[in-house]
Short mmCIF file of C-alpha atoms in Angstrom, two decimals:
data_model
loop_
_atom_site.label_atom_id
_atom_site.label_comp_id
_atom_site.label_asym_id
_atom_site.label_seq_id
_atom_site.Cartn_x
_atom_site.Cartn_y
_atom_site.Cartn_z
CA UNK Z 15 -25.46 -0.25 12.27
CA UNK Z 16 -24.28 -3.83 12.85
CA UNK Z 17 -21.15 -5.06 13.83
CA UNK Z 18 -20.20 -8.18 12.34
CA UNK Z 19 -18.64 -11.11 14.59
CA UNK Z 20 -15.15 -11.45 14.11
CA UNK Z 21 -14.84 -14.02 11.98
CA UNK Z 22 -18.13 -15.46 12.20
CA UNK Z 23 -18.90 -15.41 8.52
CA UNK Z 24 -19.25 -18.60 6.78
CA UNK Z 25 -16.94 -19.64 3.91
CA UNK Z 26 -19.04 -19.04 1.47
CA UNK Z 27 -19.05 -16.18 -1.42
CA UNK Z 28 -20.84 -12.79 -0.30
CA UNK Z 29 -22.85 -10.88 -3.27
CA UNK Z 30 -23.01 -7.21 -3.24
CA UNK Z 31 -27.15 -8.11 -2.72
CA UNK Z 32 -25.87 -9.29 0.63
CA UNK Z 33 -24.00 -6.04 1.62
CA UNK Z 34 -25.82 -3.04 3.86
CA UNK Z 35 -23.95 0.46 4.50
CA UNK Z 36 -23.08 0.91 8.04
CA UNK Z 37 -22.15 -2.52 8.88
CA UNK Z 38 -18.90 -3.05 10.15
CA UNK Z 39 -16.29 -5.80 10.36
CA UNK Z 40 -13.98 -5.85 13.06
CA UNK Z 41 -10.78 -7.93 12.32
CA UNK Z 42 -8.79 -10.35 15.17
CA UNK Z 43 -5.53 -8.67 16.66
CA UNK Z 44 -1.99 -9.07 14.55
CA UNK Z 45 1.59 -8.76 16.34
CA UNK Z 46 4.28 -7.14 14.73
CA UNK Z 47 8.01 -7.96 15.51
CA UNK Z 48 10.68 -6.76 15.30
CA UNK Z 49 12.32 -9.28 12.84
CA UNK Z 50 9.33 -8.82 10.76
CA UNK Z 51 9.86 -5.16 10.40
CA UNK Z 52 13.18 -5.51 9.62
CA UNK Z 53 12.31 -8.56 7.33
CA UNK Z 54 10.04 -6.17 5.17
CA UNK Z 55 12.46 -3.44 4.85
CA UNK Z 56 14.94 -5.38 3.49
CA UNK Z 57 12.72 -6.49 0.46
CA UNK Z 58 10.71 -3.43 -0.13
CA UNK Z 59 11.57 -0.22 1.83
CA UNK Z 60 15.56 -0.42 2.64
CA UNK Z 61 15.46 3.07 4.89
CA UNK Z 62 17.20 3.56 8.06
CA UNK Z 63 14.32 4.15 10.21
CA UNK Z 64 13.25 0.61 8.90
CA UNK Z 65 16.38 -1.70 8.67
CA UNK Z 66 18.05 -1.00 12.32
CA UNK Z 67 17.50 0.82 16.06
CA UNK Z 68 21.07 2.64 15.44
CA UNK Z 69 20.28 4.43 12.50
CA UNK Z 70 16.40 4.60 13.52
CA UNK Z 71 17.91 7.01 16.15
CA UNK Z 72 18.92 9.74 13.30
CA UNK Z 73 15.99 10.02 11.58
CA UNK Z 74 12.48 11.82 12.69
CA UNK Z 75 11.23 8.90 13.69
CA UNK Z 76 13.99 8.56 16.52
CA UNK Z 77 13.43 4.66 16.78
CA UNK Z 78 12.88 1.74 14.89
CA UNK Z 79 9.56 1.72 13.14
CA UNK Z 80 8.06 0.04 10.54
CA UNK Z 81 7.33 0.84 6.78
CA UNK Z 82 4.09 2.74 6.09
CA UNK Z 83 3.55 -0.18 3.53
CA UNK Z 84 3.93 -2.86 5.60
CA UNK Z 85 1.31 -1.31 7.99
CA UNK Z 86 -0.93 -1.66 5.12
CA UNK Z 87 -0.26 -4.92 4.11
CA UNK Z 88 -0.71 -6.25 7.75
CA UNK Z 89 -4.03 -4.57 7.45
CA UNK Z 90 -4.98 -6.56 4.28
CA UNK Z 91 -4.42 -9.74 5.87
CA UNK Z 92 -5.80 -8.70 9.13
CA UNK Z 93 -9.22 -8.18 6.30
CA UNK Z 94 -8.74 -11.28 4.45
CA UNK Z 95 -8.02 -13.55 7.79
CA UNK Z 96 -11.32 -11.90 8.83
CA UNK Z 97 -12.88 -13.06 5.75
CA UNK Z 98 -14.91 -9.32 4.97
CA UNK Z 99 -16.49 -11.09 1.56
CA UNK Z 100 -16.48 -14.68 2.94
CA UNK Z 101 -15.02 -17.23 -0.06
CA UNK Z 102 -15.42 -14.08 -2.21
CA UNK Z 103 -12.23 -12.41 -3.34
CA UNK Z 104 -10.88 -9.00 -2.00
CA UNK Z 105 -10.19 -6.91 -5.38
CA UNK Z 106 -9.47 -3.39 -5.04
CA UNK Z 107 -10.44 -0.64 -7.50
CA UNK Z 108 -9.25 1.91 -6.05
CA UNK Z 109 -7.57 2.82 -2.78
CA UNK Z 110 -7.84 6.38 -1.84
CA UNK Z 111 -6.69 8.98 1.59
CA UNK Z 112 -4.55 6.64 2.88
CA UNK Z 113 -3.21 8.95 5.79
CA UNK Z 114 -0.38 7.82 8.10
CA UNK Z 115 -1.10 9.27 11.68
CA UNK Z 116 1.68 6.84 13.33
CA UNK Z 117 4.00 4.58 12.93
CA UNK Z 118 4.09 1.32 13.68
CA UNK Z 119 6.36 -0.10 16.34
CA UNK Z 120 8.04 -3.52 17.33
CA UNK Z 121 5.66 -5.47 19.25
CA UNK Z 122 2.47 -3.33 18.01
CA UNK Z 123 -0.66 -5.73 18.31
CA UNK Z 124 -2.88 -4.30 15.46
CA UNK Z 125 -6.56 -4.72 15.02
CA UNK Z 126 -8.33 -3.04 11.79
CA UNK Z 127 -11.86 -2.00 11.48
CA UNK Z 128 -13.88 -1.53 7.81
CA UNK Z 129 -17.17 0.07 7.67
CA UNK Z 130 -19.10 -0.01 4.54
CA UNK Z 131 -19.88 3.47 3.57
CA UNK Z 132 -21.48 3.14 -0.18
CA UNK Z 133 -22.49 0.01 -2.40
CA UNK Z 134 -23.62 0.70 -6.17
CA UNK Z 135 -23.64 -1.36 -9.67
CA UNK Z 136 -21.12 -0.94 -12.05
CA UNK Z 137 -21.67 1.61 -15.03
CA UNK Z 138 -19.44 -0.91 -17.41
CA UNK Z 139 -20.14 -4.11 -15.88
CA UNK Z 140 -24.27 -5.42 -15.55
CA UNK Z 141 -22.22 -8.79 -13.33
CA UNK Z 142 -20.97 -6.84 -10.64
CA UNK Z 143 -20.77 -3.76 -8.40
CA UNK Z 144 -18.43 -1.41 -6.06
CA UNK Z 145 -18.42 -1.21 -2.47
CA UNK Z 146 -16.67 1.67 -0.92
CA UNK Z 147 -15.13 1.10 3.19
CA UNK Z 148 -13.52 3.33 5.50
CA UNK Z 149 -10.54 1.23 6.91
CA UNK Z 150 -9.05 2.01 10.50
CA UNK Z 151 -5.60 0.36 11.95
CA UNK Z 152 -5.13 1.03 15.48
CA UNK Z 153 -2.55 -0.31 18.48
CA UNK Z 154 -3.70 -2.04 21.61
CA UNK Z 155 -2.96 1.51 23.18
CA UNK Z 156 -6.07 2.80 20.83
CA UNK Z 157 -4.08 5.25 18.64
CA UNK Z 158 -5.13 5.29 15.28
CA UNK Z 159 -1.79 4.30 12.71
CA UNK Z 160 -3.81 4.67 9.34
CA UNK Z 161 -7.16 5.83 7.72
CA UNK Z 162 -7.96 5.13 4.27
CA UNK Z 163 -10.48 4.33 1.54
CA UNK Z 164 -11.21 1.51 -0.44
CA UNK Z 165 -13.02 0.53 -3.45
CA UNK Z 166 -13.60 -3.30 -3.36
CA UNK Z 167 -15.37 -5.09 -7.09
CA UNK Z 168 -18.06 -7.52 -5.73
CA UNK Z 169 -19.85 -9.53 -8.06
CA UNK Z 170 -23.74 -9.83 -8.04
CA UNK Z 171 -25.53 -12.83 -7.39
CA UNK B 24 10.56 19.88 -17.10
CA UNK B 25 13.55 17.20 -16.97
CA UNK B 26 14.19 13.54 -16.42
CA UNK B 27 16.85 12.89 -13.78
CA UNK B 28 19.05 10.45 -14.65
CA UNK B 29 18.40 7.43 -13.46
CA UNK B 30 20.23 6.53 -9.45
CA UNK B 31 22.70 9.37 -10.44
CA UNK B 32 21.76 11.11 -7.24
CA UNK B 33 24.39 12.18 -4.82
CA UNK B 34 23.78 10.28 -1.58
CA UNK B 35 23.46 13.75 0.13
CA UNK B 36 20.59 15.05 1.29
CA UNK B 37 17.81 16.82 -0.69
CA UNK B 38 16.00 19.72 0.70
CA UNK B 39 12.68 21.65 -0.31
CA UNK B 40 14.44 24.20 -2.15
CA UNK B 41 16.31 21.60 -4.02
CA UNK B 42 12.85 20.43 -5.70
CA UNK B 43 11.33 21.98 -8.96
CA UNK B 44 7.83 20.44 -10.24
CA UNK B 45 7.84 19.16 -13.38
CA UNK B 46 10.85 16.99 -12.35
CA UNK B 47 10.39 13.15 -12.88
CA UNK B 48 12.65 10.28 -11.26
CA UNK B 49 12.66 7.08 -13.29
CA UNK B 50 13.92 4.07 -12.08
CA UNK B 51 15.91 1.25 -12.86
CA UNK B 52 14.00 -2.26 -14.01
CA UNK B 53 12.96 -4.85 -10.94
CA UNK B 54 12.18 -8.39 -11.76
CA UNK B 55 8.82 -10.28 -9.94
CA UNK B 56 9.61 -13.86 -9.53
CA UNK B 57 6.67 -16.36 -9.16
CA UNK B 58 8.47 -17.22 -5.12
CA UNK B 59 7.97 -13.47 -4.35
CA UNK B 60 4.89 -13.13 -5.25
CA UNK B 61 3.59 -16.58 -2.94
CA UNK B 62 5.62 -15.43 -0.42
CA UNK B 63 4.15 -12.13 0.04
CA UNK B 64 0.59 -13.52 -0.28
CA UNK B 65 1.49 -16.38 2.41
CA UNK B 66 2.45 -13.31 4.48
CA UNK B 67 0.26 -10.57 4.15
CA UNK B 68 -2.97 -11.34 0.80
CA UNK B 69 -3.59 -15.25 1.41
CA UNK B 70 -6.22 -15.34 -1.47
CA UNK B 71 -6.19 -17.81 -4.00
CA UNK B 72 -5.47 -15.64 -7.01
CA UNK B 73 -1.98 -14.91 -5.35
CA UNK B 74 -1.32 -18.40 -3.76
CA UNK B 75 -1.15 -21.39 -6.56
CA UNK B 76 -1.93 -21.29 -10.23
CA UNK B 77 -4.52 -23.94 -9.92
CA UNK B 78 -6.65 -21.72 -7.44
CA UNK B 79 -5.95 -18.83 -9.38
CA UNK B 80 -7.64 -20.14 -12.56
CA UNK B 81 -11.27 -20.29 -11.16
CA UNK B 82 -10.78 -16.53 -9.90
CA UNK B 83 -11.84 -13.47 -12.13
CA UNK B 84 -7.94 -13.07 -12.81
CA UNK B 85 -7.66 -16.71 -14.16
CA UNK B 86 -4.27 -17.02 -13.67
CA UNK B 87 -1.55 -16.31 -10.69
CA UNK B 88 -0.72 -12.69 -10.22
CA UNK B 89 0.86 -10.56 -7.21
CA UNK B 90 -1.17 -9.15 -4.47
CA UNK B 91 -1.95 -5.06 -5.73
CA UNK B 92 -0.38 -4.05 -2.17
CA UNK B 93 2.95 -6.24 -3.23
CA UNK B 94 2.94 -4.06 -6.48
CA UNK B 95 3.17 -1.14 -4.36
CA UNK B 96 5.47 -2.32 -1.82
CA UNK B 97 7.82 -3.28 -4.96
CA UNK B 98 7.45 0.62 -6.30
CA UNK B 99 8.46 1.95 -3.12
CA UNK B 100 11.97 -0.35 -3.52
CA UNK B 101 12.85 1.04 -6.84
CA UNK B 102 11.49 4.38 -5.72
CA UNK B 103 13.48 4.12 -2.14
CA UNK B 104 16.55 2.54 -4.70
CA UNK B 105 16.50 5.34 -7.21
CA UNK B 106 17.26 7.68 -4.25
CA UNK B 107 14.20 10.15 -4.92
CA UNK B 108 15.45 12.30 -2.23
CA UNK B 109 19.28 11.52 -2.22
CA UNK B 110 19.81 10.30 1.21
CA UNK B 111 16.87 12.25 2.50
CA UNK B 112 14.24 9.38 4.03
CA UNK B 113 11.43 9.47 1.59
CA UNK B 114 8.59 9.62 4.72
CA UNK B 115 4.58 9.89 3.28
CA UNK B 116 1.95 11.93 5.12
CA UNK B 117 -0.89 10.47 2.65
CA UNK B 118 -1.39 8.09 -0.44
CA UNK B 119 -4.13 9.41 -2.48
CA UNK B 120 -6.15 8.13 -5.81
CA UNK B 121 -4.55 4.12 -5.76
CA UNK B 122 -5.75 2.91 -8.99
CA UNK B 123 -5.06 -1.21 -10.03
CA UNK B 124 -5.02 -0.90 -13.91
CA UNK B 125 -3.46 -4.52 -14.70
CA UNK B 126 -2.16 -7.26 -12.31
CA UNK B 127 1.79 -7.92 -11.46
CA UNK B 128 2.30 -11.42 -12.98
CA UNK B 129 5.26 -13.76 -12.10
CA UNK B 130 8.55 -12.66 -14.73
CA UNK B 131 6.89 -9.03 -15.08
CA UNK B 132 9.92 -6.34 -15.32
CA UNK B 133 8.65 -3.54 -13.48
CA UNK B 134 9.63 0.25 -13.73
CA UNK B 135 8.43 3.14 -11.80
CA UNK B 136 8.50 7.24 -12.57
CA UNK B 137 7.86 9.71 -10.34
CA UNK B 138 6.35 13.09 -11.25
CA UNK B 139 6.83 15.82 -8.88
CA UNK B 140 3.50 18.41 -9.05
CA UNK B 141 3.78 20.71 -6.48
CA UNK B 142 6.05 21.81 -3.72
CA UNK B 143 4.43 23.81 -0.85
CA UNK B 144 5.83 25.20 2.82
CA UNK B 145 4.00 23.03 5.67
CA UNK B 146 1.13 25.35 7.36
CA UNK B 147 2.35 23.88 11.21
CA UNK B 148 6.09 23.47 10.64
CA UNK B 149 8.43 25.85 9.59
CA UNK B 150 11.08 23.52 9.16
CA UNK B 151 9.85 21.20 6.68
CA UNK B 152 7.58 20.87 3.87
CA UNK B 153 5.08 19.11 1.36
CA UNK B 154 6.26 17.43 -2.21
CA UNK B 155 3.26 15.56 -4.52
CA UNK B 156 3.83 13.26 -6.91
CA UNK B 157 2.44 11.09 -9.43
CA UNK B 158 3.58 7.93 -9.36
CA UNK B 159 3.64 5.25 -12.19
CA UNK B 160 4.31 1.97 -12.11
CA UNK B 161 4.62 -0.14 -15.69
CA UNK B 162 5.55 -3.19 -17.04
CA UNK B 163 8.31 -4.02 -19.44
CA UNK B 164 5.57 -4.61 -22.16
CA UNK B 165 4.60 -0.23 -21.43
CA UNK B 166 1.40 -1.56 -19.82
CA UNK B 167 0.42 0.72 -16.58
CA UNK B 168 -0.07 -1.08 -13.76
CA UNK B 169 -0.84 1.50 -11.16
CA UNK B 170 -1.16 5.05 -10.72
CA UNK B 171 -1.25 6.49 -7.80
CA UNK B 172 -0.16 10.34 -6.17
CA UNK B 173 2.12 10.94 -3.04
CA UNK B 174 2.42 13.56 -0.65
CA UNK B 175 5.93 13.34 1.33
CA UNK B 176 7.07 14.79 4.10
CA UNK B 177 10.55 17.03 3.03
CA UNK B 178 12.79 18.78 5.26
CA UNK B 179 13.55 22.43 4.54
CA UNK B 180 17.41 23.51 4.42
#
């Protein structure tokens, strides 16, 4: 198992044959602001706990928290920026077992990691395969916010 | 099994005891624009197929398509607007088996449906329970874009 240095990948395509089970990508940090949380909520998840501190106070969260969908979107952004597959696009086939352990708060500094759990050829398409990843998103206190499993489509060489 | 009329719910809380397996919520339509796709991509998924028609042409999609994360976020927006649980907030515990069948395109008119598959009390918290939903997102041609399963936390009466 090896941890790949952050943003240390060439901007060149990575193919299925280049991948190794156990390899881990660690992303750079991403700071979440109150404005980002409210802006995302207005567009995609307009619920009291994501829109306004006073309204959030009366919910089970007791304070303003980001939409879980935004935590997932920020996780994607961090892994795109980390060039998980070099210049090969990240194309999801399936997302599984997304668990929300704690909400994202204004000012949180997030980081994600992605560990390769499995690599396999496609049954139907000889020119591509699938890579399974275990993705974890944490805040700067080391608290896990979200865990999930991804199956990505990866071209063969 | 009954299909609940679109946006026909009172703005009052819905509790675990009010739910029935087999009930289906159908949302209103939501139109996805090119600007929305590019704006989301710049913030959360800056990859060629989501940012620019020319760059998208050289990807496996062959044209500009929305991020899968945005299709999911729009689905959330439609179900929030449909007041799936009246004034009770939609709080996700787990999301499972998210499958991307087809990408979202500029101009697509989306609709979602959510069918209650299971209702159960919480093992650890007597004041709440869990509702499992099967969520399907389609475009106006009836093509399924995404299917997924949600477990939501629902308070007891």
